[in-house]
Tab-separated table of C-alpha atoms and ligand atoms in Angstrom:
chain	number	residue	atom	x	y	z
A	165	UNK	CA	35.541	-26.435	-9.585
A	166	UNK	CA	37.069	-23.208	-10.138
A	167	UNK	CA	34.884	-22.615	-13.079
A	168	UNK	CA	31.815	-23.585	-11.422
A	169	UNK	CA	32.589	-21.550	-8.705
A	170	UNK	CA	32.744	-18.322	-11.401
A	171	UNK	CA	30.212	-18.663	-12.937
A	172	UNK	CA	27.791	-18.650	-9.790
A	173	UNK	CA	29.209	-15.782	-8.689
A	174	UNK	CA	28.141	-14.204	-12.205
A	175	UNK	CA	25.320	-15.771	-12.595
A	176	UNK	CA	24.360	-14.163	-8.768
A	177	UNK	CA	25.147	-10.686	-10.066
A	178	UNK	CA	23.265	-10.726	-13.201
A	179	UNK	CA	20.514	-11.674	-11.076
A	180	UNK	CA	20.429	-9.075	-8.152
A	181	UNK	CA	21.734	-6.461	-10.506
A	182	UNK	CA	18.051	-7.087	-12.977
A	183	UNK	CA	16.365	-7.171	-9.537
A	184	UNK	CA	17.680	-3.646	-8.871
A	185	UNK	CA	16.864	-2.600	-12.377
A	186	UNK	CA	13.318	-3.410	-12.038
A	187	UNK	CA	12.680	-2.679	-8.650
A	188	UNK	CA	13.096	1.791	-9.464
A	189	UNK	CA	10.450	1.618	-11.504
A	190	UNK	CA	8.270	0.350	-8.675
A	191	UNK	CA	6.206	2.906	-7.487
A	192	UNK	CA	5.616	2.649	-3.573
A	193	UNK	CA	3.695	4.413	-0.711
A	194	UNK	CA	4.960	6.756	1.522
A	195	UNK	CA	5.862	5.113	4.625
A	196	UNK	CA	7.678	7.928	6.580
A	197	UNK	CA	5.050	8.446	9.182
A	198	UNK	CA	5.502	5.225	10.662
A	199	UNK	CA	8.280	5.680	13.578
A	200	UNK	CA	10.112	2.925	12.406
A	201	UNK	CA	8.947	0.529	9.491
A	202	UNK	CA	9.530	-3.298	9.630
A	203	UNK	CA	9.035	-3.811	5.791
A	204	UNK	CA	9.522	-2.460	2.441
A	205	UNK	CA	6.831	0.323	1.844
A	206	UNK	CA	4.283	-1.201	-0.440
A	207	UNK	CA	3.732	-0.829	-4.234
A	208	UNK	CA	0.863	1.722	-5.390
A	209	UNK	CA	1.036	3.312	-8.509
A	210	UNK	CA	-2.140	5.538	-7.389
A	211	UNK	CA	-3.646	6.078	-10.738
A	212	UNK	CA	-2.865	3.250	-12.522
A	213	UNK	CA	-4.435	1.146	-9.796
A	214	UNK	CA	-7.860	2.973	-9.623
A	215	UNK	CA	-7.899	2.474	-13.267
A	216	UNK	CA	-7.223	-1.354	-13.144
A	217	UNK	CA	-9.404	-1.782	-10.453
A	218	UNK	CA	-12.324	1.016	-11.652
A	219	UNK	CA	-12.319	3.226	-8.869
A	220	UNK	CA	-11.737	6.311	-10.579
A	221	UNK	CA	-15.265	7.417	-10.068
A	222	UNK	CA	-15.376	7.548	-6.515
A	223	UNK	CA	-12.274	8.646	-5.030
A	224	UNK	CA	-14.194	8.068	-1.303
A	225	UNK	CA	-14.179	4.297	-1.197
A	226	UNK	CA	-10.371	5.066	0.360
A	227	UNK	CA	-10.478	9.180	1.237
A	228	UNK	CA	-13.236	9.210	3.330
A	229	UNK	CA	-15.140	11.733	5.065
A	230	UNK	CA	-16.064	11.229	8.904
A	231	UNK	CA	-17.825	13.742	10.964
A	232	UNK	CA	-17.257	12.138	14.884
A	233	UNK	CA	-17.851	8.574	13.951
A	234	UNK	CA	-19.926	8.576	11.253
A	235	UNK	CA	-19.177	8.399	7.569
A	236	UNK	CA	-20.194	11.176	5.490
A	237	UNK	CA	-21.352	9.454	2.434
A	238	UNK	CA	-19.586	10.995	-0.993
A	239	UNK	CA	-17.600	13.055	0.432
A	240	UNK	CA	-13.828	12.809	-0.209
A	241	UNK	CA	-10.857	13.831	1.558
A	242	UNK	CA	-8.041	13.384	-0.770
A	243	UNK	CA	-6.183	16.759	0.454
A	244	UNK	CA	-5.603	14.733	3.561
A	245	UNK	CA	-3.288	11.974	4.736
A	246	UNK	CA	-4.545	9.029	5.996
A	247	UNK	CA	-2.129	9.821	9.413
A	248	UNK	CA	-3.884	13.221	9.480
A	249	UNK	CA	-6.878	11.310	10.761
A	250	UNK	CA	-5.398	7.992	11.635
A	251	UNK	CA	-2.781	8.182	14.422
A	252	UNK	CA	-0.258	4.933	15.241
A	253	UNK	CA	-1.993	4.286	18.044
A	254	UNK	CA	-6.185	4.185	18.687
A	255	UNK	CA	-7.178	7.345	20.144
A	256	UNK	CA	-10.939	8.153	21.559
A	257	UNK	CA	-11.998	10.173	18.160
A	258	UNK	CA	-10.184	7.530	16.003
A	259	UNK	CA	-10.016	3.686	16.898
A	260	UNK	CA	-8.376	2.666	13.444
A	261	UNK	CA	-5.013	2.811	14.229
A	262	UNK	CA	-2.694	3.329	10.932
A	263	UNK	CA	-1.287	-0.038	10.249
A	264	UNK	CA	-4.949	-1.327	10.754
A	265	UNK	CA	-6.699	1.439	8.520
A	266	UNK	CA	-4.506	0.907	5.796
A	267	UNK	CA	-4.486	-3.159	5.754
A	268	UNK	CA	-8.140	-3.118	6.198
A	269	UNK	CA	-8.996	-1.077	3.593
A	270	UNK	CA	-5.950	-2.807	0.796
A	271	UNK	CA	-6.110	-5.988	1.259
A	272	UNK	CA	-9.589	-6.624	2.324
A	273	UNK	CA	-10.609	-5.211	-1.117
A	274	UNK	CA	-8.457	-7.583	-2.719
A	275	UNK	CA	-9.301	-10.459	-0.316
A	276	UNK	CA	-13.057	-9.651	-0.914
A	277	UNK	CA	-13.268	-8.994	-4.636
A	278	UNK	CA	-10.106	-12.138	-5.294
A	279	UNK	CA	-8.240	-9.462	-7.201
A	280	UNK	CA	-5.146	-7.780	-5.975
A	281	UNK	CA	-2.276	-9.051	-3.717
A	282	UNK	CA	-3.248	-10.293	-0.501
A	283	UNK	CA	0.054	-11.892	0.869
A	284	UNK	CA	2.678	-9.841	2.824
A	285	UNK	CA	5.674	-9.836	0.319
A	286	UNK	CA	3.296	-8.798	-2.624
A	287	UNK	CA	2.436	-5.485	-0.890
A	288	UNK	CA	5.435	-5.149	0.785
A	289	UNK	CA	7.959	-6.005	-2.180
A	290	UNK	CA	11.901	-5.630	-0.857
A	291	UNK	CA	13.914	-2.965	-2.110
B	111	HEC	C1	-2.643	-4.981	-0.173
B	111	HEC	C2	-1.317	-4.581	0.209
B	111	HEC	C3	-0.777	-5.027	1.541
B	111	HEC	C4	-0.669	-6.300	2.032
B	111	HEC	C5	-1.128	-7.594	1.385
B	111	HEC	C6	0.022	-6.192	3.292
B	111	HEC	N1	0.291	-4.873	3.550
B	111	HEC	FE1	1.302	-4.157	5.188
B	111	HEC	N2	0.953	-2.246	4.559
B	111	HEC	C7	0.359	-1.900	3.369
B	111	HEC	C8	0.329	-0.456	3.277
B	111	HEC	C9	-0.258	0.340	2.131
B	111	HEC	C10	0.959	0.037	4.440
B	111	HEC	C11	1.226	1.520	4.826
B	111	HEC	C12	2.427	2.134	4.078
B	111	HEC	C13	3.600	1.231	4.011
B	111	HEC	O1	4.202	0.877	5.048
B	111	HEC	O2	3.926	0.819	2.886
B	111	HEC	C14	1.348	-1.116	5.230
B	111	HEC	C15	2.026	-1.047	6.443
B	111	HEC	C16	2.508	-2.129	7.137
B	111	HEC	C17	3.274	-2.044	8.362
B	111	HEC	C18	3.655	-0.763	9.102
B	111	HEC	C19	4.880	-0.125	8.487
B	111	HEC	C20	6.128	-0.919	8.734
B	111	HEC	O3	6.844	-1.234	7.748
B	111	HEC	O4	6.431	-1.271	9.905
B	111	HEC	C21	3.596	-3.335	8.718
B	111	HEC	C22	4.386	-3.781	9.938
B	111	HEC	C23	2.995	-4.216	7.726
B	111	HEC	N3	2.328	-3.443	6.790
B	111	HEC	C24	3.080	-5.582	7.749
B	111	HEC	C25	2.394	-6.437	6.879
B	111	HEC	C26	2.359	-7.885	7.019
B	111	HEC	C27	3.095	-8.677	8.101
B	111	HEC	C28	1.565	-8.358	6.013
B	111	HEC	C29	1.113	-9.785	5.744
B	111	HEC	C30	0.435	-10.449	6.853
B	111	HEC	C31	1.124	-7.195	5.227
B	111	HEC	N4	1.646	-6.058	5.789
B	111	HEC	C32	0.333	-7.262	4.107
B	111	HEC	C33	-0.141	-2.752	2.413
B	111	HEC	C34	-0.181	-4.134	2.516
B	112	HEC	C1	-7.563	2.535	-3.565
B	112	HEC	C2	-7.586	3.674	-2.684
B	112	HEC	C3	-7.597	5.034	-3.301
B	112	HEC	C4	-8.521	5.555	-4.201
B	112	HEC	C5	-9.755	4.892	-4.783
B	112	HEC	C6	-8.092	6.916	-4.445
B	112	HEC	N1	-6.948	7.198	-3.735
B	112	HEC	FE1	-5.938	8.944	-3.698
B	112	HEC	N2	-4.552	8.169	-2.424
B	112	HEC	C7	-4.626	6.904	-1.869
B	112	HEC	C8	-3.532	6.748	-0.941
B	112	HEC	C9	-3.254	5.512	-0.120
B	112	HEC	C10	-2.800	7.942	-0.962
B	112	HEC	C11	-1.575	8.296	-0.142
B	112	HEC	C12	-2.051	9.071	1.067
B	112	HEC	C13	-1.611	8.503	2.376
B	112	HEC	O1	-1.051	7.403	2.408
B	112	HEC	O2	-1.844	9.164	3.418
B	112	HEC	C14	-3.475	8.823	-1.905
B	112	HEC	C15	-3.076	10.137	-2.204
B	112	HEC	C16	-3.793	10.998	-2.983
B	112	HEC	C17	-3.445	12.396	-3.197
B	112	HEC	C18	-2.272	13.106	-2.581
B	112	HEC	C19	-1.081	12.889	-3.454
B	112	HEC	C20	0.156	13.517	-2.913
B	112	HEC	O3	1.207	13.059	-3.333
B	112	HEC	O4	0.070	14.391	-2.044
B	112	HEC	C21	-4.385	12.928	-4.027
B	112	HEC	C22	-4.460	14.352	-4.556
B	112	HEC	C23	-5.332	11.863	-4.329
B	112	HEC	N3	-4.942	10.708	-3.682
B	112	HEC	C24	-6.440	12.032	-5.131
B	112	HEC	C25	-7.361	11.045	-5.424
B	112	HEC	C26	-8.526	11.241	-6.272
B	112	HEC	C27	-8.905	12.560	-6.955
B	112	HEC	C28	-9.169	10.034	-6.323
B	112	HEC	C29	-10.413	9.676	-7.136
B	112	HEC	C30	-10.335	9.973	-8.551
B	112	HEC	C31	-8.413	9.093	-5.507
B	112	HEC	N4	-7.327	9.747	-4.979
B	112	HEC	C32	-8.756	7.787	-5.288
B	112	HEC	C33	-5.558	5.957	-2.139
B	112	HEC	C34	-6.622	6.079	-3.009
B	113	HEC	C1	-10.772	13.223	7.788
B	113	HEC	C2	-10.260	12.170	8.654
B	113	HEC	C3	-9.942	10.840	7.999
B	113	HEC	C4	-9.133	10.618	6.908
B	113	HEC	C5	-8.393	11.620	6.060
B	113	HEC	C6	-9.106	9.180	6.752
B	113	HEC	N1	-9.868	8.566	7.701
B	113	HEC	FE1	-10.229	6.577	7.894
B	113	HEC	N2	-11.518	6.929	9.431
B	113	HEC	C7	-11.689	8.142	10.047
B	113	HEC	C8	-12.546	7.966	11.215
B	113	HEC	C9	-12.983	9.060	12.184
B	113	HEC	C10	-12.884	6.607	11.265
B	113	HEC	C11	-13.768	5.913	12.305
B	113	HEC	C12	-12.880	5.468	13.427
B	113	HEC	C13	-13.637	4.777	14.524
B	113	HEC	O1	-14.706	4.191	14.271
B	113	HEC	O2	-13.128	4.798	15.660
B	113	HEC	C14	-12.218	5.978	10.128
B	113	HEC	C15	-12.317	4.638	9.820
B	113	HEC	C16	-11.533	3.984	8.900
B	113	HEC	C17	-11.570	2.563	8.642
B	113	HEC	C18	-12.506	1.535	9.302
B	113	HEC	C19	-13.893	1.641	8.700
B	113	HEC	C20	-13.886	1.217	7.257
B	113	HEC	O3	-14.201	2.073	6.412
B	113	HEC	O4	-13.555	0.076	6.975
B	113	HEC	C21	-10.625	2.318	7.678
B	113	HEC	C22	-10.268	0.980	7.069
B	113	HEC	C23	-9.989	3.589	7.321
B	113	HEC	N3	-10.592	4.580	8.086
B	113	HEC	C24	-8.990	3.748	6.390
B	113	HEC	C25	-8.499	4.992	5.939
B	113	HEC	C26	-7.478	5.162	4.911
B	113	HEC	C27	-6.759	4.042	4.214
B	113	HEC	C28	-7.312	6.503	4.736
B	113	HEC	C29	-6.454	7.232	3.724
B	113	HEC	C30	-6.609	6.840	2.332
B	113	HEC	C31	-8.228	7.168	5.651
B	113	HEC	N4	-8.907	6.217	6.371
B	113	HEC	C32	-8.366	8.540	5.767
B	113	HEC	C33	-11.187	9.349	9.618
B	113	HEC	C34	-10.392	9.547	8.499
B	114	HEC	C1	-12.180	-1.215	-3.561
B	114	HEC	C2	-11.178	-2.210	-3.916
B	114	HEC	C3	-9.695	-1.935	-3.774
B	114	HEC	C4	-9.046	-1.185	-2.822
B	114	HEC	C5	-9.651	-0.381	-1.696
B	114	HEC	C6	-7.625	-1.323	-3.086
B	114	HEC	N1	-7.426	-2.124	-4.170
B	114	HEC	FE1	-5.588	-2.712	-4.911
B	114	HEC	N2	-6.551	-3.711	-6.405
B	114	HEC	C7	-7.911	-3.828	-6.565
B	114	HEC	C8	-8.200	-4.616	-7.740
B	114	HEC	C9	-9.592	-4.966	-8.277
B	114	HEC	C10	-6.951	-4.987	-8.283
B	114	HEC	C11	-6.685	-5.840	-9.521
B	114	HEC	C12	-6.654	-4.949	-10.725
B	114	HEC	C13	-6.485	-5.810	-11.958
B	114	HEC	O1	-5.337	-6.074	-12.287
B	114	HEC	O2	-7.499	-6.236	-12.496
B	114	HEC	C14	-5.926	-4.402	-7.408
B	114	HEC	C15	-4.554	-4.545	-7.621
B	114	HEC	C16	-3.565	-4.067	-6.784
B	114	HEC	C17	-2.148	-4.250	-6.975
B	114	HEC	C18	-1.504	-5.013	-8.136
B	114	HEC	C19	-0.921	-4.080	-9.148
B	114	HEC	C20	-1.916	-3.096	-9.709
B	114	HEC	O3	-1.694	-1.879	-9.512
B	114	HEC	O4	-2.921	-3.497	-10.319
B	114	HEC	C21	-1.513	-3.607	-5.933
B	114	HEC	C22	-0.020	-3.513	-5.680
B	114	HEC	C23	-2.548	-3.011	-5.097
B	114	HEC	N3	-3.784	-3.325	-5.631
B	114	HEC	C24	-2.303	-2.265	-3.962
B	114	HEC	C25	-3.288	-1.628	-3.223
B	114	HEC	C26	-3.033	-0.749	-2.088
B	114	HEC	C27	-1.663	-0.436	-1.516
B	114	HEC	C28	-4.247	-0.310	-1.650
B	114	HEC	C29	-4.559	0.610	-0.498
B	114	HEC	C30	-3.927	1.920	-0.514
B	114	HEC	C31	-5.260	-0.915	-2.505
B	114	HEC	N4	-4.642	-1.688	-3.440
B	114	HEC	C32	-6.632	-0.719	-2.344
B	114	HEC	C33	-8.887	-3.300	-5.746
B	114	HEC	C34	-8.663	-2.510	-4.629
C-alpha cells in the first residue's frame, strides 16, 4: 500500500515537472492588454507560424490597413497592435471588439483551411 502510494506520488512529479520543462519553450502572445484574462495566453511563435502556414508574403492577411471602415488592400500595419485599433469593447470607428478580432481572424483560418488548432485548450495551452 505504502509502496503504491510512493510511487504515485513520483510518478505525479515526474510528470508535472516534464510538463513545466516543455511548457518555457512555448512561445505565447501577449495578453497584457486584456484587463483581466480568463485563460492561458495562446501559443504563437510569429515566424515560425507564417512559415508553416505560407503567409510570409503578405504580412496584411492579419496587420491590416483600414481607412474609416474600409480595408485598404496591401497595406500592412505591423508597427501597430491589434488593441491600438481594436479596443475591449465595440466603439463607433471600430465594431471588432479584441477578443472577437483576434478569434475571428485565428481560428477561422484554421477552421476554414482544416489546419491549425481550433479548440480552446490548443490555443490557450495552461501554463
Ligand atoms: C486559434 C487560436 C485560438 C483558439 C482556438 C481560441 N483562442 Fe481565445 N484567444 C486567442 C488569442 C490569440 C487571444 C488574444 C491573446 C491571448 O489572450 O492569448 C485570445 C483571447 C481570448 C480571451 C481573452 C483573454 C482572456 O484570457 O480572458 C478569452 C476569454 C478567450 N480567448 C477564450 C477562448 C475560448 C473559450 C476558446 C474556445 C471556445 C478560445 N479562446 C479559442 C486564440 C485562440
Ligand atoms: C497570422 C497572422 C500574422 C501574420 C501573417 C503576420 N503577423 Fe506579425 N504579428 C501578429 C500578431 C498577432 C502580433 C502581435 C501583435 C498584437 O497582438 O497586437 C504580431 C506582431 C508583429 C510585430 C511586432 C512585434 C513586437 O514584438 O513588437 C511585427 C514587427 C510583425 N508582427 C511583423 C510582421 C511582418 C513583417 C509580417 C509579414 C512578413 C507579419 N508580421 C505577418 C500576427 C501576424
Ligand atoms: C490600423 C488599425 C487596425 C489595426 C492595427 C488592426 N485592425 Fe482589425 N480592423 C480595423 C478596423 C477599422 C476594422 C473594421 C471594424 C468595423 O467594421 O467596425 C477591423 C476589422 C477587423 C476584423 C473583422 C474583419 C475581418 O477582416 O475579418 C478582424 C477579424 C480584425 N480586424 C482583426 C485584427 C487583428 C487580429 C489585428 C492585429 C494583428 C488587427 N485587426 C489590427 C482596424 C485595425
Ligand atoms: C490565413 C490563415 C491563418 C491565420 C490568419 C492564422 N493561422 Fe495559425 N495556422 C495556419 C495554418 C495553415 C497552420 C498549420 C501549419 C502546418 O502545420 O501546416 C496553423 C497552425 C497554427 C498553430 C499550430 C502550431 C504552428 O505554429 O504551426 C498555432 C498555435 C496557430 N496556428 C496559432 C495562430 C494564432 C494565435 C493566430 C492569430 C494570431 C493564427 N494562428 C492565425 C493558418 C493561419
Amino acid at each position: 500500500m505504502r509502496i503504491q502510494m510512493v510511487l504515485i506520488i513520483l510518478a505525479a512529479l515526474f510528470f508535472t515537472s516534464s510538463i513545466a520543462f516543455s511548457q518555457q519553450e512555448l512561445e505565447r502572445m501577449d495578453n497584457s492588454m486584456f484587463a483581466k484574462t480568463v485563460r492561458a495566453a495562446a501559443v504563437f511563435s510569429h515566424d515560425e507560424h507564417n512559415e508553416t502556414a505560407e503567409l510570409e508574403d503578405d504580412c496584411s492577411v492579419c496587420h491590416h490597413v483600414y481607412e474609416g471602415k474600409k480595408l485598404v488592400a496591401e497595406e500592412s500595419s505591423e508597427d501597430s497592435m491589434c488593441s491600438e485599433c481594436h479596443e475591449l469593447k465595440a466603439t463607433n470607428e471600430n465594431g471588432i471588439p479584441l477578443e472577437v478580432a483576434y478569434h475571428k481572424r485565428c481560428r477561422s483560418c484554421h477552421f476554414d483551411t482544416n489546419k491549425g488548432p481550433v479548440l480552446c485548450g490548443e490555443c490557450h495551452k495552461k501554463e
